[in-house]
Short mmCIF file of C-alpha atoms in Angstrom, two decimals:
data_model
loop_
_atom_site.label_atom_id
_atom_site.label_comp_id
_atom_site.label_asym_id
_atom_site.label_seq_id
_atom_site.Cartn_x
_atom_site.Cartn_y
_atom_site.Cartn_z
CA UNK A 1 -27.28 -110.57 -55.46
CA UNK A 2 -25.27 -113.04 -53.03
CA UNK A 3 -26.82 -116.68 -52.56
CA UNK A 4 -27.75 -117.61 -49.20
CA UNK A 5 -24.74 -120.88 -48.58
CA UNK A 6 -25.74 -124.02 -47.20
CA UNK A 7 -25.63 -124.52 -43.55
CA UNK A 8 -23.64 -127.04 -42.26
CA UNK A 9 -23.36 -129.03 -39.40
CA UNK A 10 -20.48 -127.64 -36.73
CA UNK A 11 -16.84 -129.30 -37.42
CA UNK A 12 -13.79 -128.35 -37.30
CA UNK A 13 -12.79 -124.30 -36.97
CA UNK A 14 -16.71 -123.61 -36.18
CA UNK A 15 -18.27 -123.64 -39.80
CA UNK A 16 -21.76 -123.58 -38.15
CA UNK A 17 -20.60 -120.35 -36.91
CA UNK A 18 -19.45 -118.66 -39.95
CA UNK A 19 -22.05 -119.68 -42.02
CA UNK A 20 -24.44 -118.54 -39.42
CA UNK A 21 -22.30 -114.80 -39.93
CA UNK A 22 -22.55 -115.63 -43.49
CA UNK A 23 -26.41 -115.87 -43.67
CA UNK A 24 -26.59 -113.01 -41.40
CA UNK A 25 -24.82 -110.82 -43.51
CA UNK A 26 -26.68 -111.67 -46.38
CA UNK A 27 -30.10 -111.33 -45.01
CA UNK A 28 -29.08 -108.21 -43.76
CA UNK A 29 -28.19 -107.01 -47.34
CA UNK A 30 -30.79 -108.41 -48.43
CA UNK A 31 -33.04 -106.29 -46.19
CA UNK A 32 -31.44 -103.23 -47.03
CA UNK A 33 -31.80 -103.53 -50.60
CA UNK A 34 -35.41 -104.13 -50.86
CA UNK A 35 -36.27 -101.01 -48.05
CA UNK A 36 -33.84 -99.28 -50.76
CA UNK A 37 -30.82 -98.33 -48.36
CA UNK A 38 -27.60 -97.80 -49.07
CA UNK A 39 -25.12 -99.08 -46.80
CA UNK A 40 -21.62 -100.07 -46.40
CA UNK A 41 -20.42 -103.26 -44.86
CA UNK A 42 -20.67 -103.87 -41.57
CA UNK A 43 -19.36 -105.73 -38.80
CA UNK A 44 -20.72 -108.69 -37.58
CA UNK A 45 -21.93 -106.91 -34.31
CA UNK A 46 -23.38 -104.36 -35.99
CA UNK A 47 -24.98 -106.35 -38.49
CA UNK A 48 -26.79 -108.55 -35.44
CA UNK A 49 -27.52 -105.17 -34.00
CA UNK A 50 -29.08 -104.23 -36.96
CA UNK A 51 -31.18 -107.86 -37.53
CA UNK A 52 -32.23 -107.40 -33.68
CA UNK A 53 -33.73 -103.69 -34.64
CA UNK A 54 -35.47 -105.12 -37.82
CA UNK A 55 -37.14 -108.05 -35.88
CA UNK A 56 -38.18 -105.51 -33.52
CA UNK A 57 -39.70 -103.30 -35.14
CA UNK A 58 -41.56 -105.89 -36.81
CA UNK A 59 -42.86 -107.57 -33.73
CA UNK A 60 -43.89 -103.95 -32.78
CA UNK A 61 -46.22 -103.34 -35.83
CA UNK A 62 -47.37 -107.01 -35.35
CA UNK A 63 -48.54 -106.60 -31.87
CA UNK A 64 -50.16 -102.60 -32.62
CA UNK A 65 -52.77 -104.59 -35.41
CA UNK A 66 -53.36 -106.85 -33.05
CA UNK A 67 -54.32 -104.89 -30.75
CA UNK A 68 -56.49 -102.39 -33.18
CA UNK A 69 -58.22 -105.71 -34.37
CA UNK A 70 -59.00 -106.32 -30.88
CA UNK A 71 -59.80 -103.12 -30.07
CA UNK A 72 -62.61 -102.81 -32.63
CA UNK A 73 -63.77 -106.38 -32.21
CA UNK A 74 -64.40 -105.06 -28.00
CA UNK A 75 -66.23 -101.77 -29.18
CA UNK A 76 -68.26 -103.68 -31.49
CA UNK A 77 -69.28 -105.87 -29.02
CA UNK A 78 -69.95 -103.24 -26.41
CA UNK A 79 -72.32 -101.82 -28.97
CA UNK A 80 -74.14 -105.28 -29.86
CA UNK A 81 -74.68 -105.22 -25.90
CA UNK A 82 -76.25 -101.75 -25.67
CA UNK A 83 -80.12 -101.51 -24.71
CA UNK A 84 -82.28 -100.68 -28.04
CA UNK A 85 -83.35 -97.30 -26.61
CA UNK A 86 -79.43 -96.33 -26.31
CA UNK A 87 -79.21 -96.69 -30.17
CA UNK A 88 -82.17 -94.83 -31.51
CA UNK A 89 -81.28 -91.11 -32.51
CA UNK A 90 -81.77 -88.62 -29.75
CA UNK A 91 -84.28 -86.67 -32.14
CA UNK A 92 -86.03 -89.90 -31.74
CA UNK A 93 -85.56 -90.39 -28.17
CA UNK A 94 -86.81 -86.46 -27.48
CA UNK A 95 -89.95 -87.22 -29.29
CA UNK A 96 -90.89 -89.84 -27.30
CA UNK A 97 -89.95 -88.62 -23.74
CA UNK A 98 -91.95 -85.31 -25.00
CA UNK A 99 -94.86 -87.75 -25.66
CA UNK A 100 -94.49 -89.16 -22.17
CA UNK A 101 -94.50 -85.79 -20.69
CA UNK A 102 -97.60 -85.04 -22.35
CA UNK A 103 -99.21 -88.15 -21.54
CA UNK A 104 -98.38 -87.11 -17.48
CA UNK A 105 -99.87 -84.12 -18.13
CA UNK A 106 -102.90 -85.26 -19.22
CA UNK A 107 -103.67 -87.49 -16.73
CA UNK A 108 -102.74 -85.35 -13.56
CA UNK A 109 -105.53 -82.89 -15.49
CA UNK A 110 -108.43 -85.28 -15.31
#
């Protein structure tokens, strides 16, 4: 495996620049050998290409558990708000609007 190299101030004949290719390169390799890919060398266009996809895709599952941790957190909420009577069983909730019913009953008899 390649060591990253140092990165060094910009001088003469833009050594910020390749060592910035340099580091690139080897994070891209680097990348590709721990997903288990085989790959050939690239270019340094395609390798940036490649880098931009990788971020990407990362920012993308980032922001989707984000949003399902937010998600639950808003449904759990909604549920802590719910009147009492909405979270009883319906079996329970039948028994006690039959009770009611009888109750009317009764009293429009007397």
């Amino acid at each position: 495996m390649q060591v990253l190299p140092p990165v060094r101030r910009a001088g003469v004949g833009g050594t910020l620049r390749h060592d910035t290719e340099q580091v690139w390169k080897s994070l891209s390799q680097l990348r590709a050998a721990q997903e288990g890919w085989r790959v050939a060398l690239a270019s340094a266009e395609e390798l940036g290409s490649f880098c931009h996809l990788c971020v990407a895709q990362e920012r993308t599952a980032r922001r989707t558990s984000q949003l399902d941790h937010a998600s639950g957190r808003f449904v759990q909420g909604r549920f802590a708000q719910m009147h009492p009577a909405r979270r009883v069983p319906s079996s329970v909730i039948s028994a006690r609007r039959a009770d009611r019913v009888a109750r009317r009953a009764g009293a429009k008899t007397i």
